[in-house]
Amino acid sequence: VQADGTDGNCVTFVLHDEDHTLGNSLRYMVMKNPDVEFCGYCITHPSESKINFRIQTRGAIPAVEPFRKGLNDLMGVCQHVLNTFEVSL
């Protein structure tokens, strides 16, 4: 992950070897945070497996915090789905 941005409240993270699967689900998790003003992502080109993931906060916290929280929350949801699936087998 690379991070670009001069202001800590508005940062673009570059996620390598990822696509819409992670981008859209992570965007959903990050937007649940009330301190986040904007969150979006784009894939620079269809032949590249790279996402530009942008987060802008309202200024109370730096953008890296909702990014980390979104990743951790998403891992928790995925773990819950996996556990539920394994129990049902």
Short mmCIF file of N, CA, C and O in Angstrom, two decimals:
data_model
loop_
_atom_site.label_atom_id
_atom_site.label_comp_id
_atom_site.label_asym_id
_atom_site.label_seq_id
_atom_site.Cartn_x
_atom_site.Cartn_y
_atom_site.Cartn_z
N VAL A 1 0.85 -1.18 0.00
CA VAL A 1 0.00 0.00 0.00
C VAL A 1 0.88 1.23 0.00
O VAL A 1 1.80 1.34 0.80
N GLN A 2 0.60 2.14 -0.91
CA GLN A 2 1.25 3.44 -0.93
C GLN A 2 0.21 4.49 -0.56
O GLN A 2 -0.98 4.31 -0.85
N ALA A 3 0.61 5.55 0.06
CA ALA A 3 -0.31 6.64 0.40
C ALA A 3 0.21 7.94 -0.18
O ALA A 3 1.38 8.26 -0.04
N ASP A 4 -0.67 8.66 -0.86
CA ASP A 4 -0.33 9.95 -1.44
C ASP A 4 -1.27 11.01 -0.89
O ASP A 4 -2.48 10.79 -0.81
N GLY A 5 -0.74 12.13 -0.50
CA GLY A 5 -1.57 13.24 -0.02
C GLY A 5 -0.78 14.12 0.93
O GLY A 5 -0.06 13.62 1.78
N THR A 6 -0.90 15.39 0.76
CA THR A 6 -0.17 16.32 1.63
C THR A 6 -0.94 16.58 2.91
O THR A 6 -0.36 16.91 3.93
N ASP A 7 -2.26 16.47 2.85
CA ASP A 7 -3.11 16.71 4.01
C ASP A 7 -3.47 15.36 4.61
O ASP A 7 -3.92 14.46 3.92
N GLY A 8 -3.28 15.19 5.92
CA GLY A 8 -3.57 13.91 6.56
C GLY A 8 -5.04 13.56 6.58
O GLY A 8 -5.41 12.41 6.81
N ASN A 9 -5.91 14.55 6.33
CA ASN A 9 -7.34 14.29 6.34
C ASN A 9 -7.88 13.84 4.99
O ASN A 9 -9.02 13.42 4.89
N CYS A 10 -7.08 13.94 3.95
CA CYS A 10 -7.49 13.55 2.60
C CYS A 10 -6.32 12.81 1.95
O CYS A 10 -5.33 13.43 1.57
N VAL A 11 -6.45 11.49 1.86
CA VAL A 11 -5.33 10.67 1.40
C VAL A 11 -5.84 9.69 0.34
O VAL A 11 -6.93 9.14 0.45
N THR A 12 -5.02 9.44 -0.67
CA THR A 12 -5.28 8.40 -1.66
C THR A 12 -4.32 7.25 -1.40
O THR A 12 -3.10 7.43 -1.46
N PHE A 13 -4.88 6.09 -1.11
CA PHE A 13 -4.11 4.88 -0.90
C PHE A 13 -4.08 4.11 -2.21
O PHE A 13 -5.10 3.98 -2.88
N VAL A 14 -2.92 3.59 -2.57
CA VAL A 14 -2.78 2.80 -3.79
C VAL A 14 -2.64 1.34 -3.35
O VAL A 14 -1.66 0.98 -2.69
N LEU A 15 -3.64 0.53 -3.71
CA LEU A 15 -3.65 -0.89 -3.35
C LEU A 15 -3.26 -1.70 -4.58
O LEU A 15 -3.97 -1.69 -5.59
N HIS A 16 -2.16 -2.39 -4.50
CA HIS A 16 -1.66 -3.17 -5.62
C HIS A 16 -2.25 -4.58 -5.59
O HIS A 16 -2.53 -5.13 -4.52
N ASP A 17 -2.43 -5.16 -6.76
CA ASP A 17 -2.96 -6.53 -6.94
C ASP A 17 -4.35 -6.69 -6.33
O ASP A 17 -4.64 -7.71 -5.71
N GLU A 18 -5.19 -5.68 -6.48
CA GLU A 18 -6.57 -5.74 -5.98
C GLU A 18 -7.52 -5.26 -7.07
O GLU A 18 -7.11 -4.67 -8.05
N ASP A 19 -8.82 -5.56 -6.87
CA ASP A 19 -9.83 -5.16 -7.85
C ASP A 19 -11.10 -4.72 -7.14
O ASP A 19 -11.07 -4.38 -5.96
N HIS A 20 -12.24 -4.76 -7.85
CA HIS A 20 -13.51 -4.30 -7.30
C HIS A 20 -13.94 -5.10 -6.07
O HIS A 20 -14.69 -4.58 -5.23
N THR A 21 -13.52 -6.34 -5.96
CA THR A 21 -13.93 -7.17 -4.83
C THR A 21 -13.55 -6.51 -3.51
O THR A 21 -14.38 -6.36 -2.61
N LEU A 22 -12.31 -6.12 -3.38
CA LEU A 22 -11.88 -5.44 -2.17
C LEU A 22 -12.32 -3.98 -2.17
O LEU A 22 -12.78 -3.47 -1.15
N GLY A 23 -12.22 -3.31 -3.30
CA GLY A 23 -12.51 -1.88 -3.37
C GLY A 23 -13.91 -1.52 -2.92
O GLY A 23 -14.10 -0.65 -2.08
N ASN A 24 -14.92 -2.22 -3.45
CA ASN A 24 -16.29 -1.87 -3.12
C ASN A 24 -16.66 -2.26 -1.69
O ASN A 24 -17.33 -1.50 -0.99
N SER A 25 -16.21 -3.43 -1.24
CA SER A 25 -16.55 -3.84 0.13
C SER A 25 -15.83 -2.97 1.16
O SER A 25 -16.41 -2.60 2.18
N LEU A 26 -14.59 -2.59 0.88
CA LEU A 26 -13.86 -1.71 1.80
C LEU A 26 -14.48 -0.30 1.80
O LEU A 26 -14.61 0.32 2.85
N ARG A 27 -14.89 0.18 0.65
CA ARG A 27 -15.56 1.48 0.57
C ARG A 27 -16.82 1.48 1.43
O ARG A 27 -17.08 2.42 2.18
N TYR A 28 -17.58 0.40 1.38
CA TYR A 28 -18.81 0.29 2.18
C TYR A 28 -18.48 0.36 3.68
O TYR A 28 -19.13 1.08 4.43
N MET A 29 -17.46 -0.37 4.10
CA MET A 29 -17.09 -0.41 5.52
C MET A 29 -16.58 0.96 5.99
O MET A 29 -16.91 1.40 7.09
N VAL A 30 -15.79 1.62 5.18
CA VAL A 30 -15.23 2.92 5.57
C VAL A 30 -16.33 3.98 5.64
O VAL A 30 -16.34 4.82 6.54
N MET A 31 -17.29 3.95 4.71
CA MET A 31 -18.36 4.95 4.69
C MET A 31 -19.31 4.84 5.88
O MET A 31 -20.06 5.77 6.16
N LYS A 32 -19.28 3.74 6.61
CA LYS A 32 -20.10 3.60 7.80
C LYS A 32 -19.59 4.48 8.94
O LYS A 32 -20.31 4.74 9.90
N ASN A 33 -18.36 4.95 8.83
CA ASN A 33 -17.76 5.80 9.85
C ASN A 33 -18.30 7.23 9.70
O ASN A 33 -18.16 7.84 8.63
N PRO A 34 -18.91 7.80 10.75
CA PRO A 34 -19.48 9.14 10.63
C PRO A 34 -18.44 10.25 10.46
O PRO A 34 -18.79 11.35 10.04
N ASP A 35 -17.18 9.98 10.76
CA ASP A 35 -16.12 10.98 10.58
C ASP A 35 -15.64 11.08 9.14
O ASP A 35 -14.84 11.96 8.82
N VAL A 36 -16.09 10.16 8.27
CA VAL A 36 -15.65 10.14 6.89
C VAL A 36 -16.61 10.97 6.04
O VAL A 36 -17.81 10.72 6.02
N GLU A 37 -16.07 11.95 5.36
CA GLU A 37 -16.87 12.81 4.49
C GLU A 37 -16.99 12.22 3.09
O GLU A 37 -18.03 12.30 2.45
N PHE A 38 -15.90 11.62 2.58
CA PHE A 38 -15.90 11.03 1.25
C PHE A 38 -15.02 9.80 1.25
O PHE A 38 -13.96 9.76 1.87
N CYS A 39 -15.47 8.78 0.53
CA CYS A 39 -14.66 7.58 0.31
C CYS A 39 -15.05 7.02 -1.05
O CYS A 39 -16.23 6.84 -1.33
N GLY A 40 -14.07 6.78 -1.87
CA GLY A 40 -14.31 6.21 -3.19
C GLY A 40 -13.05 5.56 -3.71
O GLY A 40 -11.96 5.74 -3.17
N TYR A 41 -13.22 4.81 -4.78
CA TYR A 41 -12.06 4.15 -5.38
C TYR A 41 -12.24 4.12 -6.89
O TYR A 41 -13.35 4.26 -7.41
N CYS A 42 -11.13 3.94 -7.58
CA CYS A 42 -11.18 3.73 -9.02
C CYS A 42 -10.04 2.79 -9.40
O CYS A 42 -9.03 2.70 -8.70
N ILE A 43 -10.27 2.10 -10.47
CA ILE A 43 -9.23 1.26 -11.05
C ILE A 43 -8.65 2.05 -12.22
O ILE A 43 -9.39 2.47 -13.11
N THR A 44 -7.35 2.29 -12.18
CA THR A 44 -6.73 3.21 -13.13
C THR A 44 -6.89 2.75 -14.58
O THR A 44 -7.11 3.56 -15.46
N HIS A 45 -6.76 1.46 -14.81
CA HIS A 45 -6.88 0.91 -16.17
C HIS A 45 -7.25 -0.57 -16.05
O HIS A 45 -6.76 -1.25 -15.14
N PRO A 46 -8.10 -1.08 -16.94
CA PRO A 46 -8.52 -2.49 -16.81
C PRO A 46 -7.38 -3.51 -16.86
O PRO A 46 -7.49 -4.59 -16.29
N SER A 47 -6.28 -3.15 -17.50
CA SER A 47 -5.17 -4.10 -17.57
C SER A 47 -4.26 -4.04 -16.35
O SER A 47 -3.35 -4.86 -16.21
N GLU A 48 -4.47 -3.07 -15.46
CA GLU A 48 -3.67 -2.96 -14.24
C GLU A 48 -4.47 -3.47 -13.06
O GLU A 48 -5.66 -3.20 -12.95
N SER A 49 -3.82 -4.19 -12.19
CA SER A 49 -4.49 -4.66 -10.97
C SER A 49 -4.09 -3.75 -9.82
O SER A 49 -3.36 -4.12 -8.91
N LYS A 50 -4.58 -2.52 -9.90
CA LYS A 50 -4.23 -1.49 -8.93
C LYS A 50 -5.46 -0.63 -8.68
O LYS A 50 -6.18 -0.28 -9.60
N ILE A 51 -5.69 -0.30 -7.40
CA ILE A 51 -6.82 0.55 -7.01
C ILE A 51 -6.29 1.84 -6.40
O ILE A 51 -5.38 1.81 -5.57
N ASN A 52 -6.88 2.96 -6.78
CA ASN A 52 -6.68 4.22 -6.07
C ASN A 52 -7.87 4.38 -5.13
O ASN A 52 -9.01 4.52 -5.59
N PHE A 53 -7.61 4.35 -3.84
CA PHE A 53 -8.66 4.36 -2.81
C PHE A 53 -8.52 5.65 -2.02
O PHE A 53 -7.55 5.84 -1.31
N ARG A 54 -9.50 6.55 -2.15
CA ARG A 54 -9.40 7.88 -1.55
C ARG A 54 -10.35 8.02 -0.37
O ARG A 54 -11.52 7.65 -0.45
N ILE A 55 -9.82 8.57 0.72
CA ILE A 55 -10.61 8.83 1.92
C ILE A 55 -10.40 10.28 2.32
O ILE A 55 -9.27 10.77 2.38
N GLN A 56 -11.51 10.96 2.60
CA GLN A 56 -11.46 12.33 3.12
C GLN A 56 -12.30 12.37 4.39
O GLN A 56 -13.48 12.02 4.38
N THR A 57 -11.68 12.78 5.48
CA THR A 57 -12.39 12.86 6.76
C THR A 57 -12.86 14.29 7.00
O THR A 57 -12.44 15.22 6.30
N ARG A 58 -13.69 14.46 8.00
CA ARG A 58 -14.22 15.79 8.33
C ARG A 58 -13.21 16.63 9.09
O ARG A 58 -13.48 17.76 9.44
N GLY A 59 -12.05 16.08 9.39
CA GLY A 59 -10.98 16.83 10.04
C GLY A 59 -10.70 16.42 11.46
O GLY A 59 -9.68 16.80 12.02
N ALA A 60 -11.58 15.64 12.07
CA ALA A 60 -11.37 15.23 13.46
C ALA A 60 -10.28 14.18 13.59
O ALA A 60 -9.57 14.13 14.59
N ILE A 61 -10.14 13.32 12.59
CA ILE A 61 -9.16 12.23 12.62
C ILE A 61 -8.43 12.17 11.28
O ILE A 61 -8.97 12.59 10.26
N PRO A 62 -7.21 11.64 11.26
CA PRO A 62 -6.51 11.46 9.98
C PRO A 62 -7.14 10.33 9.18
O PRO A 62 -7.76 9.42 9.73
N ALA A 63 -6.99 10.37 7.87
CA ALA A 63 -7.63 9.41 6.96
C ALA A 63 -7.15 7.99 7.17
O ALA A 63 -7.86 7.04 6.85
N VAL A 64 -5.96 7.82 7.71
CA VAL A 64 -5.44 6.46 7.87
C VAL A 64 -6.22 5.68 8.93
O VAL A 64 -6.32 4.45 8.85
N GLU A 65 -6.82 6.37 9.90
CA GLU A 65 -7.58 5.66 10.94
C GLU A 65 -8.82 4.97 10.41
O GLU A 65 -9.03 3.79 10.68
N PRO A 66 -9.70 5.64 9.64
CA PRO A 66 -10.84 4.91 9.10
C PRO A 66 -10.42 3.85 8.08
O PRO A 66 -11.13 2.86 7.90
N PHE A 67 -9.28 4.05 7.42
CA PHE A 67 -8.77 3.03 6.50
C PHE A 67 -8.43 1.76 7.26
O PHE A 67 -8.87 0.67 6.90
N ARG A 68 -7.69 1.89 8.35
CA ARG A 68 -7.34 0.72 9.19
C ARG A 68 -8.59 0.08 9.79
O ARG A 68 -8.73 -1.14 9.80
N LYS A 69 -9.49 0.91 10.31
CA LYS A 69 -10.71 0.39 10.93
C LYS A 69 -11.56 -0.34 9.89
O LYS A 69 -12.11 -1.40 10.16
N GLY A 70 -11.65 0.22 8.69
CA GLY A 70 -12.41 -0.44 7.62
C GLY A 70 -11.83 -1.80 7.26
O GLY A 70 -12.56 -2.77 7.07
N LEU A 71 -10.50 -1.88 7.17
CA LEU A 71 -9.85 -3.17 6.88
C LEU A 71 -10.10 -4.17 8.00
O LEU A 71 -10.42 -5.34 7.73
N ASN A 72 -9.97 -3.73 9.25
CA ASN A 72 -10.20 -4.63 10.38
C ASN A 72 -11.66 -5.08 10.45
O ASN A 72 -11.94 -6.26 10.70
N ASP A 73 -12.59 -4.16 10.24
CA ASP A 73 -14.01 -4.52 10.24
C ASP A 73 -14.34 -5.50 9.13
O ASP A 73 -15.10 -6.45 9.31
N LEU A 74 -13.76 -5.28 7.96
CA LEU A 74 -13.99 -6.17 6.83
C LEU A 74 -13.43 -7.56 7.10
O LEU A 74 -14.06 -8.57 6.76
N MET A 75 -12.26 -7.62 7.74
CA MET A 75 -11.71 -8.94 8.11
C MET A 75 -12.63 -9.65 9.10
O MET A 75 -12.82 -10.86 9.02
N GLY A 76 -13.21 -8.90 10.04
CA GLY A 76 -14.14 -9.48 10.99
C GLY A 76 -15.38 -10.03 10.32
O GLY A 76 -15.86 -11.13 10.66
N VAL A 77 -15.93 -9.29 9.36
CA VAL A 77 -17.11 -9.76 8.63
C VAL A 77 -16.78 -11.02 7.83
O VAL A 77 -17.54 -12.00 7.83
N CYS A 78 -15.64 -11.03 7.17
CA CYS A 78 -15.23 -12.20 6.39
C CYS A 78 -15.02 -13.41 7.29
O CYS A 78 -15.40 -14.54 6.94
N GLN A 79 -14.44 -13.20 8.47
CA GLN A 79 -14.24 -14.29 9.42
C GLN A 79 -15.58 -14.84 9.89
O GLN A 79 -15.75 -16.05 10.02
N HIS A 80 -16.53 -13.97 10.15
CA HIS A 80 -17.87 -14.40 10.58
C HIS A 80 -18.55 -15.23 9.48
O HIS A 80 -19.15 -16.27 9.76
N VAL A 81 -18.45 -14.78 8.23
CA VAL A 81 -19.03 -15.52 7.11
C VAL A 81 -18.38 -16.89 6.98
O VAL A 81 -19.06 -17.90 6.80
N LEU A 82 -17.05 -16.94 7.10
CA LEU A 82 -16.34 -18.21 7.01
C LEU A 82 -16.75 -19.14 8.14
O LEU A 82 -17.01 -20.33 7.90
N ASN A 83 -16.83 -18.65 9.38
CA ASN A 83 -17.22 -19.49 10.51
C ASN A 83 -18.64 -20.01 10.33
O ASN A 83 -18.92 -21.18 10.61
N THR A 84 -19.56 -19.16 9.90
CA THR A 84 -20.93 -19.57 9.69
C THR A 84 -21.02 -20.64 8.60
O THR A 84 -21.76 -21.62 8.72
N PHE A 85 -20.25 -20.46 7.54
CA PHE A 85 -20.22 -21.44 6.46
C PHE A 85 -19.69 -22.78 6.93
O PHE A 85 -20.27 -23.83 6.65
N GLU A 86 -18.59 -22.77 7.70
CA GLU A 86 -18.00 -24.02 8.19
C GLU A 86 -18.93 -24.74 9.16
O GLU A 86 -19.01 -25.96 9.15
N VAL A 87 -19.66 -24.00 9.98
CA VAL A 87 -20.61 -24.61 10.91
C VAL A 87 -21.75 -25.27 10.14
O VAL A 87 -22.21 -26.35 10.49
N SER A 88 -22.20 -24.64 9.07
CA SER A 88 -23.32 -25.19 8.32
C SER A 88 -22.93 -26.44 7.53
O SER A 88 -23.79 -27.23 7.16
N LEU A 89 -21.65 -26.62 7.27
CA LEU A 89 -21.21 -27.84 6.57
C LEU A 89 -21.27 -29.00 7.54
O LEU A 89 -21.49 -30.11 7.27
#
